[in-house]
mmCIF file of C-alpha atoms in Angstrom:
data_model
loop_
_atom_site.group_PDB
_atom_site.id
_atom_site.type_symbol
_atom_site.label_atom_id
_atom_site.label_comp_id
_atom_site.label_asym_id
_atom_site.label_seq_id
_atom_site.Cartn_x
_atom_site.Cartn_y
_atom_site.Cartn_z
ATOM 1 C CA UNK L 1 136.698 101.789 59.772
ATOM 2 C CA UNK L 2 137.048 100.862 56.142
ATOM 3 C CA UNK L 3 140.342 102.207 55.943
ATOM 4 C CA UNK L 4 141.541 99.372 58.536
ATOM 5 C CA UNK L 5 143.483 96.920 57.405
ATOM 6 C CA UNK L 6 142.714 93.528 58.975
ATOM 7 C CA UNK L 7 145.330 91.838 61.303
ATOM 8 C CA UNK L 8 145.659 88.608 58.795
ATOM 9 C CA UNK L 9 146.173 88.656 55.269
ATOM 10 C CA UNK L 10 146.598 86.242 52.765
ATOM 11 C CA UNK L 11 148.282 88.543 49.576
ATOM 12 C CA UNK L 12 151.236 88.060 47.136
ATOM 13 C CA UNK L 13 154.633 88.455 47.523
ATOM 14 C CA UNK L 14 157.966 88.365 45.820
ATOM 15 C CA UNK L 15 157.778 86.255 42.712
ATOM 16 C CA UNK L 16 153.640 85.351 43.278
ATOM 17 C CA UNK L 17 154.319 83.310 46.571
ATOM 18 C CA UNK L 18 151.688 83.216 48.926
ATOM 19 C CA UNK L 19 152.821 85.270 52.378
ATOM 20 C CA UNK L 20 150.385 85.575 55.159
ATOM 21 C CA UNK L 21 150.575 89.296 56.581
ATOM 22 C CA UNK L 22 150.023 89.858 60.183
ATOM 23 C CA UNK L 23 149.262 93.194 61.576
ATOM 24 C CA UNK L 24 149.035 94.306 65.395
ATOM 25 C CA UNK L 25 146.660 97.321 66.043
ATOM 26 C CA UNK L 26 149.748 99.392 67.368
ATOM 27 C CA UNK L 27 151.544 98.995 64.187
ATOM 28 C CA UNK L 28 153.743 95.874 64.835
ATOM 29 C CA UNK L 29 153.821 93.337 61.554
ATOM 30 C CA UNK L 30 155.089 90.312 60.381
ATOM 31 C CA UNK L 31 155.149 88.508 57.348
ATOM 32 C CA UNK L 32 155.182 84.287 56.706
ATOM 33 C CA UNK L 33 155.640 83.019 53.339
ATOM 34 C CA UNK L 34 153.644 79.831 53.068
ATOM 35 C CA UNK L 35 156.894 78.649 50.759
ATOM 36 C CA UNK L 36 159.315 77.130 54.093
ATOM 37 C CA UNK L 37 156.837 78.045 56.438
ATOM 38 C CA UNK L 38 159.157 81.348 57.027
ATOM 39 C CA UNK L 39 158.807 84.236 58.552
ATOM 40 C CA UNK L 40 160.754 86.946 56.296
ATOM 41 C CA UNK L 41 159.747 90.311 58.258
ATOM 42 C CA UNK L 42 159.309 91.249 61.984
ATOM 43 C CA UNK L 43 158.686 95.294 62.543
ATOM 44 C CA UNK L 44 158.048 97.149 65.613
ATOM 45 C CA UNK L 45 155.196 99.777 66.103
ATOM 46 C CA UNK L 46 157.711 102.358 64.100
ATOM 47 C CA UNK L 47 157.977 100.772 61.259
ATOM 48 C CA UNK L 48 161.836 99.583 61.663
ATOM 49 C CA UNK L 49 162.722 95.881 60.448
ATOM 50 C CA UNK L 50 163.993 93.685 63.454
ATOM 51 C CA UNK L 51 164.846 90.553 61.459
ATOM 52 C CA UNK L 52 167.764 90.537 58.649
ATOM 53 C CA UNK L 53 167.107 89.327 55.154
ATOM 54 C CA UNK L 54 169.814 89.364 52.916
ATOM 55 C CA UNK L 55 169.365 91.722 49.538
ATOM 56 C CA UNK L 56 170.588 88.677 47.337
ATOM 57 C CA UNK L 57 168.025 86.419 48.491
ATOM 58 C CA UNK L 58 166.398 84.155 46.193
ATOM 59 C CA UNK L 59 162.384 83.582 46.357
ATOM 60 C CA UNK L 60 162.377 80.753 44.163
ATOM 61 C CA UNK L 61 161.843 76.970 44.632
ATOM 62 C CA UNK L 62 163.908 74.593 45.495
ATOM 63 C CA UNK L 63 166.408 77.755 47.271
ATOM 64 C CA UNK L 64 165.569 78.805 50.481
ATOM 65 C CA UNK L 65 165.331 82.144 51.794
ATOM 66 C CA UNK L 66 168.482 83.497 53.360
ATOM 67 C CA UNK L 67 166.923 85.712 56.092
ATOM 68 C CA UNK L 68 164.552 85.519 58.661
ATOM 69 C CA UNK L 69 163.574 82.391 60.359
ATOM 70 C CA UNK L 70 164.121 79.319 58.516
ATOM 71 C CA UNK L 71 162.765 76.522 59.996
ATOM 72 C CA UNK L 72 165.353 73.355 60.172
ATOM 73 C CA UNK L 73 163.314 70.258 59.796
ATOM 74 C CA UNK L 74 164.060 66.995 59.826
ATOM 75 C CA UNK L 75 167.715 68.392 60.153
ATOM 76 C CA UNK L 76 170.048 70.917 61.708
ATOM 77 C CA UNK L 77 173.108 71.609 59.341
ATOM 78 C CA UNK L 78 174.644 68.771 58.339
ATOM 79 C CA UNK L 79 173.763 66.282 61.227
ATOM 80 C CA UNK L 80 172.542 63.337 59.239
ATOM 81 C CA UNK L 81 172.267 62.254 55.244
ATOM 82 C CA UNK L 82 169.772 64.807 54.253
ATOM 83 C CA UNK L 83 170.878 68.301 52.695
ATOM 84 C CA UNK L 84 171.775 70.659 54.660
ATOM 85 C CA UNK L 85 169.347 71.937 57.362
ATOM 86 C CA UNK L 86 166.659 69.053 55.938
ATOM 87 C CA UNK L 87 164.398 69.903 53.464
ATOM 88 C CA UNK L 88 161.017 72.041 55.360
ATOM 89 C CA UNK L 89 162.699 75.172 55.126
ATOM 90 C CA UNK L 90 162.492 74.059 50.861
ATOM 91 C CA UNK L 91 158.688 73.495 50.887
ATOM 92 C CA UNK L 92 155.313 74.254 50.926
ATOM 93 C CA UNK L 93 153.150 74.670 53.687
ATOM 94 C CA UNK L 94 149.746 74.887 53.782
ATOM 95 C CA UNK L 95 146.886 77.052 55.710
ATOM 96 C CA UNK L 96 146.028 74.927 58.838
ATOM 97 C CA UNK L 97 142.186 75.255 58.986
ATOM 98 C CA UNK L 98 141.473 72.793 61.968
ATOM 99 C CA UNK L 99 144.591 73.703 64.380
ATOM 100 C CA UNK L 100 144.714 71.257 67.912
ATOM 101 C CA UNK L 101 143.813 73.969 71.212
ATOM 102 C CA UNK L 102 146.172 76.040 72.664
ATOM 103 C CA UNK L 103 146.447 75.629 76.130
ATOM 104 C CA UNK L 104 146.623 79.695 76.569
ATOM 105 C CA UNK L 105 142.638 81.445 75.945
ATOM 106 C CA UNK L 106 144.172 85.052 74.384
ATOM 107 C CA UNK L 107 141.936 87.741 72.517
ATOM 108 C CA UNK L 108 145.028 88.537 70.161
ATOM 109 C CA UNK L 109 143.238 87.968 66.723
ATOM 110 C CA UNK L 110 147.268 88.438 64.904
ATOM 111 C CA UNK L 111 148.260 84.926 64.340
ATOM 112 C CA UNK L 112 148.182 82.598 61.513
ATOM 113 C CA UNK L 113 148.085 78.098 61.838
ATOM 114 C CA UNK L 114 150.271 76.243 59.151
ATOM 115 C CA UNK L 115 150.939 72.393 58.548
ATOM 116 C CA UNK L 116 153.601 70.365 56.404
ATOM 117 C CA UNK L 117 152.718 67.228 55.648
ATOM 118 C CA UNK L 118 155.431 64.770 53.857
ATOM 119 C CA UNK L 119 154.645 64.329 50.436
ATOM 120 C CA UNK L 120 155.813 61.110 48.321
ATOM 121 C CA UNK L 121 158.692 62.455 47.339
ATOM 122 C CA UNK L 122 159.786 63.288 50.802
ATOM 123 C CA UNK L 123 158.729 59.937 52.030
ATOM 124 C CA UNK L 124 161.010 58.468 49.601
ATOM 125 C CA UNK L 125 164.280 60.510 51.229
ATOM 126 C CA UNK L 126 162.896 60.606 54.904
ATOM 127 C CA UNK L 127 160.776 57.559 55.101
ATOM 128 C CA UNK L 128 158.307 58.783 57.779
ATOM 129 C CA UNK L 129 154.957 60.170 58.475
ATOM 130 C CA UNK L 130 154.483 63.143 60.200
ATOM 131 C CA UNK L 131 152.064 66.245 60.902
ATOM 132 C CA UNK L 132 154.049 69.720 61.582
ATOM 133 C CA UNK L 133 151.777 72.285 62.689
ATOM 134 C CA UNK L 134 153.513 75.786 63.162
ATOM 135 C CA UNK L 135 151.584 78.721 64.942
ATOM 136 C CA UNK L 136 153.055 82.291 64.136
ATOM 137 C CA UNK L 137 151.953 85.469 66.350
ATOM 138 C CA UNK L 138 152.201 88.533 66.791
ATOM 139 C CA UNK L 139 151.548 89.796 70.127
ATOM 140 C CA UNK L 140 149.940 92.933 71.349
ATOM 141 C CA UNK L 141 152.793 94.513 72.528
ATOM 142 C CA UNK L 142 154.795 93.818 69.095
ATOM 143 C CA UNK L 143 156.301 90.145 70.242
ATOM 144 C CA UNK L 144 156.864 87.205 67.780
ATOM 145 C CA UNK L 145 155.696 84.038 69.163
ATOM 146 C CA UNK L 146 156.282 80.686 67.337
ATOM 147 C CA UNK L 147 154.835 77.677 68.712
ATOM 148 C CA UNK L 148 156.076 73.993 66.170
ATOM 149 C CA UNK L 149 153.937 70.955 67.274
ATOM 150 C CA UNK L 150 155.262 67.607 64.814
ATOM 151 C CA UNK L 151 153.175 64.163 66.088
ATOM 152 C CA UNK L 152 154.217 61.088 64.743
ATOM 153 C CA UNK L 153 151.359 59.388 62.706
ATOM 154 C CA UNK L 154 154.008 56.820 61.626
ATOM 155 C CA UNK L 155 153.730 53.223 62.705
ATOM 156 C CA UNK L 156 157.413 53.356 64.041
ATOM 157 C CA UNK L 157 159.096 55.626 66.111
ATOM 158 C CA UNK L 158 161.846 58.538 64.544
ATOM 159 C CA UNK L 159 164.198 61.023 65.166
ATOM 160 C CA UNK L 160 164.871 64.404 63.986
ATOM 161 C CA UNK L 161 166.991 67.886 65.196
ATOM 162 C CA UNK L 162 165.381 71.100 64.544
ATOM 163 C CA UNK L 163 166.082 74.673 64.692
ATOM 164 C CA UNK L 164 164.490 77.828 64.135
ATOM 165 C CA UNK L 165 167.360 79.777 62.187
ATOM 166 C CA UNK L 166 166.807 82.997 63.566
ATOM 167 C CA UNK L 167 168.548 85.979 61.872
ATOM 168 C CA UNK L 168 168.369 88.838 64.035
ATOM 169 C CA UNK L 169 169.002 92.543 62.057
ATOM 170 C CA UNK L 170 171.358 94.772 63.936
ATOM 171 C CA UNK L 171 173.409 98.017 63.404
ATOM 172 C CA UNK L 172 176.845 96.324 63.272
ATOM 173 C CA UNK L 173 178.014 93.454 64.361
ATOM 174 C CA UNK L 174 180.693 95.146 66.345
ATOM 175 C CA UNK L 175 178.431 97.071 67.868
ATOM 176 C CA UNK L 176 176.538 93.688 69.655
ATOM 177 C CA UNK L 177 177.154 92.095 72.743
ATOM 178 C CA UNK L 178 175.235 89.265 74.134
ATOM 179 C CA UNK L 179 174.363 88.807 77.998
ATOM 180 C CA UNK L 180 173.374 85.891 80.155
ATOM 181 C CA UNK L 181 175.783 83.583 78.877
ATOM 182 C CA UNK L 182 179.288 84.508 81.000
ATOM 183 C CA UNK L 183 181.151 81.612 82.224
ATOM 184 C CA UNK L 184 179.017 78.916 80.314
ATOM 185 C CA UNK L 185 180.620 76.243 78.431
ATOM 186 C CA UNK L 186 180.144 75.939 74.759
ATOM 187 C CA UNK L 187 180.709 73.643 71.900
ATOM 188 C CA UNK L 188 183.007 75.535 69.058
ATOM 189 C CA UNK L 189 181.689 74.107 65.692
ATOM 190 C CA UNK L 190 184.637 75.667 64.396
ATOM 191 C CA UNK L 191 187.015 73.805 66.033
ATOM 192 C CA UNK L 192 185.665 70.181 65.783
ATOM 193 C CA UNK L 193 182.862 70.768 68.748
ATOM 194 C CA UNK L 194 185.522 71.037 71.095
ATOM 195 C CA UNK L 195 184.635 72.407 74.412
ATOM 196 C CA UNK L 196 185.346 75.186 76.121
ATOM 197 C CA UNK L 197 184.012 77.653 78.865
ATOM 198 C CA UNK L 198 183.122 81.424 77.725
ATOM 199 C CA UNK L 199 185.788 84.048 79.314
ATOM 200 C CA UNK L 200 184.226 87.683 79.689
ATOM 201 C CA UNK L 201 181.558 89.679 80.878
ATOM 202 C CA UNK L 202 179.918 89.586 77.959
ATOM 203 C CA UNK L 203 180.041 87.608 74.240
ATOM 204 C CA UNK L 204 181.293 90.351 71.562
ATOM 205 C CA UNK L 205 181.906 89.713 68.065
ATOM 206 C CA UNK L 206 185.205 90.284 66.201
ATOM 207 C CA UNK L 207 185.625 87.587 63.923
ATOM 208 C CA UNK L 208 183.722 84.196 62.581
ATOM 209 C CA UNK L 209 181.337 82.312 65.370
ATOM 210 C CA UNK L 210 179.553 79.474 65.234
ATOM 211 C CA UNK L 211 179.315 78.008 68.902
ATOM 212 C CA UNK L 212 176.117 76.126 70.670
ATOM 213 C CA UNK L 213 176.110 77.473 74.553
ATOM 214 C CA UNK L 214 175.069 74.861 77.464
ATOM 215 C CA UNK L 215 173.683 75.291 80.814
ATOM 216 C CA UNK L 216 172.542 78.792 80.276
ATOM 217 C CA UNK L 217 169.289 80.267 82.163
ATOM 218 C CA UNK L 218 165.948 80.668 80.516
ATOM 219 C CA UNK L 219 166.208 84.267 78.704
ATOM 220 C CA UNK L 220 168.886 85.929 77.074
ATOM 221 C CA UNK L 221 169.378 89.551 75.891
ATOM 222 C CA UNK L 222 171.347 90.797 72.908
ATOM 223 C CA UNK L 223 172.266 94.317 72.963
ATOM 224 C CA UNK L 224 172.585 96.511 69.661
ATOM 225 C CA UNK L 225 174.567 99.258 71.287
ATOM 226 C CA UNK L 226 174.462 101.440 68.631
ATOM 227 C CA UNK L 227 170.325 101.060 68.102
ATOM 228 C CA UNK L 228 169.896 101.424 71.904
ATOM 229 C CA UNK L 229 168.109 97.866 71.044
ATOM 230 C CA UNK L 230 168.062 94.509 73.210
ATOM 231 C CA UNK L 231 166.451 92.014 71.347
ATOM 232 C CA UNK L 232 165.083 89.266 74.661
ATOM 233 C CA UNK L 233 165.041 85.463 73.479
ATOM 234 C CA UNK L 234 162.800 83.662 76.034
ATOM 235 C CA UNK L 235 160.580 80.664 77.307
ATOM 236 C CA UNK L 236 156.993 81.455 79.037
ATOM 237 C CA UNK L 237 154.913 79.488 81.403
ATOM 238 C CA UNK L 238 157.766 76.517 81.551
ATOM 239 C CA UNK L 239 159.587 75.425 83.850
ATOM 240 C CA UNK L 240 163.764 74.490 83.729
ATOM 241 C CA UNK L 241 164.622 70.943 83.419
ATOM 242 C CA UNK L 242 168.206 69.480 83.492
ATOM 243 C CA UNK L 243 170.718 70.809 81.146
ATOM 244 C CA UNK L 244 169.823 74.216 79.321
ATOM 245 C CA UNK L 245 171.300 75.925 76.369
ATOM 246 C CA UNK L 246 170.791 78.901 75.422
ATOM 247 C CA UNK L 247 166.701 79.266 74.309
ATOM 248 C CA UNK L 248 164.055 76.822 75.496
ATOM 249 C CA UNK L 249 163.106 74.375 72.892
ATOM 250 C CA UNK L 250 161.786 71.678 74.695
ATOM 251 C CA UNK L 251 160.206 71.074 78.009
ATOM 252 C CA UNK L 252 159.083 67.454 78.892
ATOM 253 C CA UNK L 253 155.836 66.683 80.130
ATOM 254 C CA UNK L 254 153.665 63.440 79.553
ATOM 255 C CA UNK L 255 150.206 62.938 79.772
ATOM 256 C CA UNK L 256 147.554 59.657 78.288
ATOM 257 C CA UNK L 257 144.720 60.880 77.124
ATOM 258 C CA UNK L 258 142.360 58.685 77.977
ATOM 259 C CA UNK L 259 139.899 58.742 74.372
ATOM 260 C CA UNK L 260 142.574 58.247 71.866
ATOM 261 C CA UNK L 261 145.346 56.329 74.475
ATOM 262 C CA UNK L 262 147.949 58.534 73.553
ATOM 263 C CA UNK L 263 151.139 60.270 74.572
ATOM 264 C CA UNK L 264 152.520 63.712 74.419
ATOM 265 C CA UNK L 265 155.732 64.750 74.616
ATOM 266 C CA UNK L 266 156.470 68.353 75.644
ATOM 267 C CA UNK L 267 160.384 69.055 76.055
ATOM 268 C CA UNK L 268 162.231 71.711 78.013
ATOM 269 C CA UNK L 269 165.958 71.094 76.747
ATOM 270 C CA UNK L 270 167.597 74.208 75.425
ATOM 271 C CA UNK L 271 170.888 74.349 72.806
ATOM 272 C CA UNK L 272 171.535 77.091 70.779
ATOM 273 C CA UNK L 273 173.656 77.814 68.066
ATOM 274 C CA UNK L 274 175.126 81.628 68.071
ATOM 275 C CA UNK L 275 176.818 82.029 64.258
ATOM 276 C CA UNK L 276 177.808 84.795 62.711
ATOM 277 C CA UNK L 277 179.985 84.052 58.970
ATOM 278 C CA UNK L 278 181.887 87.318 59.098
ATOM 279 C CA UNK L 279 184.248 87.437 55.622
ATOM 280 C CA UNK L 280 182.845 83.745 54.747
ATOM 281 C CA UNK L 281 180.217 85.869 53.625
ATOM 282 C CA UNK L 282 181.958 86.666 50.153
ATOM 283 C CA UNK L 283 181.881 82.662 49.243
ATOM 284 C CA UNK L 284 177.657 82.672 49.723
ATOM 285 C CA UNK L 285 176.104 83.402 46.921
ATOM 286 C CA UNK L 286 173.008 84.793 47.989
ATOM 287 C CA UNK L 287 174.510 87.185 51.123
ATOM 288 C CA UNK L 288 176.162 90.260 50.216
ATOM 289 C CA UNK L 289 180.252 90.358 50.818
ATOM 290 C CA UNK L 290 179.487 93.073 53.423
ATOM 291 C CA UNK L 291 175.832 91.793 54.908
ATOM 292 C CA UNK L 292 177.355 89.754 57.950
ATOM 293 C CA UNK L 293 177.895 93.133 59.529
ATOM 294 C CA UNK L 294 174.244 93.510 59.876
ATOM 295 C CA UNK L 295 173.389 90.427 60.645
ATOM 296 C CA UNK L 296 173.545 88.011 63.833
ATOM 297 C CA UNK L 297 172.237 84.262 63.975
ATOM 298 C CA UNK L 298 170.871 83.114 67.251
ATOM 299 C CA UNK L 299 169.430 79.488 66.602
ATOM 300 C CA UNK L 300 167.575 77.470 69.187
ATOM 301 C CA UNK L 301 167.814 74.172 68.394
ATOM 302 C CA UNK L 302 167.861 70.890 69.447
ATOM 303 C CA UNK L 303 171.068 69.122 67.309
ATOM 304 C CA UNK L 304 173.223 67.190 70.324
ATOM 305 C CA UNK L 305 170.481 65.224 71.294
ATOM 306 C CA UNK L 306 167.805 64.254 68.774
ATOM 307 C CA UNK L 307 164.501 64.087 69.801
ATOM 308 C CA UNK L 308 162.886 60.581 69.198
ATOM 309 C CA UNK L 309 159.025 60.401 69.034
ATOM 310 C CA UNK L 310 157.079 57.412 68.996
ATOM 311 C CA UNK L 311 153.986 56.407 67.002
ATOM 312 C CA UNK L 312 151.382 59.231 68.610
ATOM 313 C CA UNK L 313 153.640 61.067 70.077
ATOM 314 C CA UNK L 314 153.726 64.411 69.748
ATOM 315 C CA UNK L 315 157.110 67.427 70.384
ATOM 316 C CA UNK L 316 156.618 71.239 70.876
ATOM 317 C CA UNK L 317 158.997 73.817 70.513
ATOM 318 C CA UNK L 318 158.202 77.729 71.069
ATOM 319 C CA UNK L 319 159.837 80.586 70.602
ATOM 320 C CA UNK L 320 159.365 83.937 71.895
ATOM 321 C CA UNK L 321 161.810 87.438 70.866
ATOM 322 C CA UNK L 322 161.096 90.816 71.940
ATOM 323 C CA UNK L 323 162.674 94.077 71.145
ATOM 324 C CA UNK L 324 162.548 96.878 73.978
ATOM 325 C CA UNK L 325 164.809 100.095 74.168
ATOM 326 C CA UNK L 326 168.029 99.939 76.430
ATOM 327 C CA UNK L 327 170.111 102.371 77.384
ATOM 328 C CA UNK L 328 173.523 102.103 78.759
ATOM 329 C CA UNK L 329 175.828 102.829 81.915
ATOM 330 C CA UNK L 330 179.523 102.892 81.400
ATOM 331 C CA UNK L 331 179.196 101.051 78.648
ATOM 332 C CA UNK L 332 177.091 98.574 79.515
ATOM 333 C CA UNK L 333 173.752 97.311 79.959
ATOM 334 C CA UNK L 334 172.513 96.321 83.320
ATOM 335 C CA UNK L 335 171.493 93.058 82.996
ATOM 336 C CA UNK L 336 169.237 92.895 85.493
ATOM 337 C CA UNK L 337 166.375 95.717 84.245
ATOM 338 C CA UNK L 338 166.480 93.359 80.855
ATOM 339 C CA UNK L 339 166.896 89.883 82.095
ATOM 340 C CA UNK L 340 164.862 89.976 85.187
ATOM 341 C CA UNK L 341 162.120 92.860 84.470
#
């Protein structure tokens, strides 16, 4: 059919960047911008946008993108001496033509291999070498998959925290309440990382919240009650190891391969950070005053414990959302047709 369009794309996008367009043959889509390695749009088979990015925000080197999902690399926030949130989400990726294999064989033809290298400049303010290879996919029934491998090609070993800044679009924030995470404890960012244990049935939003969850179980939902919308954050094919936080990020798992007598490092430890800036929003420049109402950050990350890789070593870190219709009784969802089904 000549009228097809195909389901990758390399086109233009705001201000000339390069954005890689991918396109699921029901009519789900996504959008990466090679500039951050960041995916900007996620729609379902109808069309409707499922990630939020802000109206003020600015397409043009060095500012990142406010919206989407950000990729936090060599640093979350402000743990460490780099800028804030490191400096991958600030640069430019390429088109990975010879990607490592995937341990999954899939027919999906909807996905799109990028790498960031460190260039001299970086080297200069993060003195290490590195390959970051980031798979993006779109799934046949509309999911967004992304899969981060970084190996160490250094002759020393580092350390780094990472996040993918997710920004999740939603009616109003008023309207959202997140389940699985009842009677975990948390770490309040606003209050000095203090500790405390979540009180409720459910997490609902009335005012600033920036916490990062720990112990929770392996998939989440958050509920958009007026959308009739649970967005599912989840790990596939893994399986739980010690201390979990909200999303997988890392699963551990070791193997030598016996040709190049070297080790890789595949973690299963899960933090998340769940932020929304409510009327903090007026003071950022490129989020409207009344945006945060539409908006709700749900980060997996690993920032309490870095993650240390020695020379051939390699981390992955995947990340898997879905969007599904709910429906409610009395109020609320039951958990268990969203969680467990």
């Amino acid at each position: 059919m000549s009228g097809e369009k195909p389901p990758v794309e390399i086109c233009k996008g705001v201000n000339g960047l390069d954005k890689v367009v991918l396109r699921e043959v029901r009519g789900s889509s996504a959008e990466v911008y090679l500039y951050g390695g960041h995916v900007t749009s996620w729609r379902n088979d109808h069309g409707e946008e499922l990630l939020f990015l802000s109206t003020k925000a600015i397409f043009k080197p060095p500012k990142a993108i406010r919206g989407g999902i950000p990729i936090c690399f060599p640093q979350f926030g402000s743990h460490g001496n780099l800028d804030q949130h490191g400096f991958a989400r600030n640069r430019f990726w390429s088109i990975d033509a010879t990607p490592p294999p995937f341990p999954t064989v899939s027919t999906n033809k909807a996905f799109t291999d990028l790498i960031f290298k460190p260039s001299e400049e970086d080297l200069k303010i993060w003195p290490h070498s590195y390959e970051f290879r980031l798979r993006i996919t779109l799934g046949p029934g509309g999911d967004l998959m992304l899969t981060s491998r970084i190996r160490n090609i250094d002759t020393k070993p580092f350390s780094f925290t990472f996040a993918y800044h997710t920004y999740l679009s939603v009616s109003d924030i008023s309207e959202v309440r997140i389940e699985g995470l009842e009677t975990l404890d948390y770490l309040d960012n606003l209050k000095a990382k203090e500790r405390f244990t979540e009180q409720g049935d459910a997490i609902t939003f009335e005012t600033e919240v920036d916490k990062i969850y720990l112990g929770t179980p392996t998939k989440i939902a958050i509920i958009d009650h007026e959308k009739k919308r649970t967005f599912v954050l989840r790990k596939d094919g893994l399986p739980d190891a010690g201390t979990l936080c909200v999303f997988w990020l890392v699963c551990y798992w070791a193997s030598l391969q016996k040709k190049l007598n070297l080790f890789i490092q595949f973690y299963c430890i899960f933090f998340s950070v769940v932020w929304n800036p409510w009327e903090k929003a007026k003071s950022i420049a490129d989020l409207g005053d009344d945006e945060y109402k539409h908006m709700l950050c749900v980060e997996p990350a690993a920032v309490e414990k870095a993650i240390t890789l020695k020379p051939g070593e390699e981390w992955k870190g995947r990340l898997e959302l879905s969007a599904v219709p709910s429906s409610y009784r009395s109020g609320q969802l039951d958990p268990q047709r969203v969680l467990q089904g």
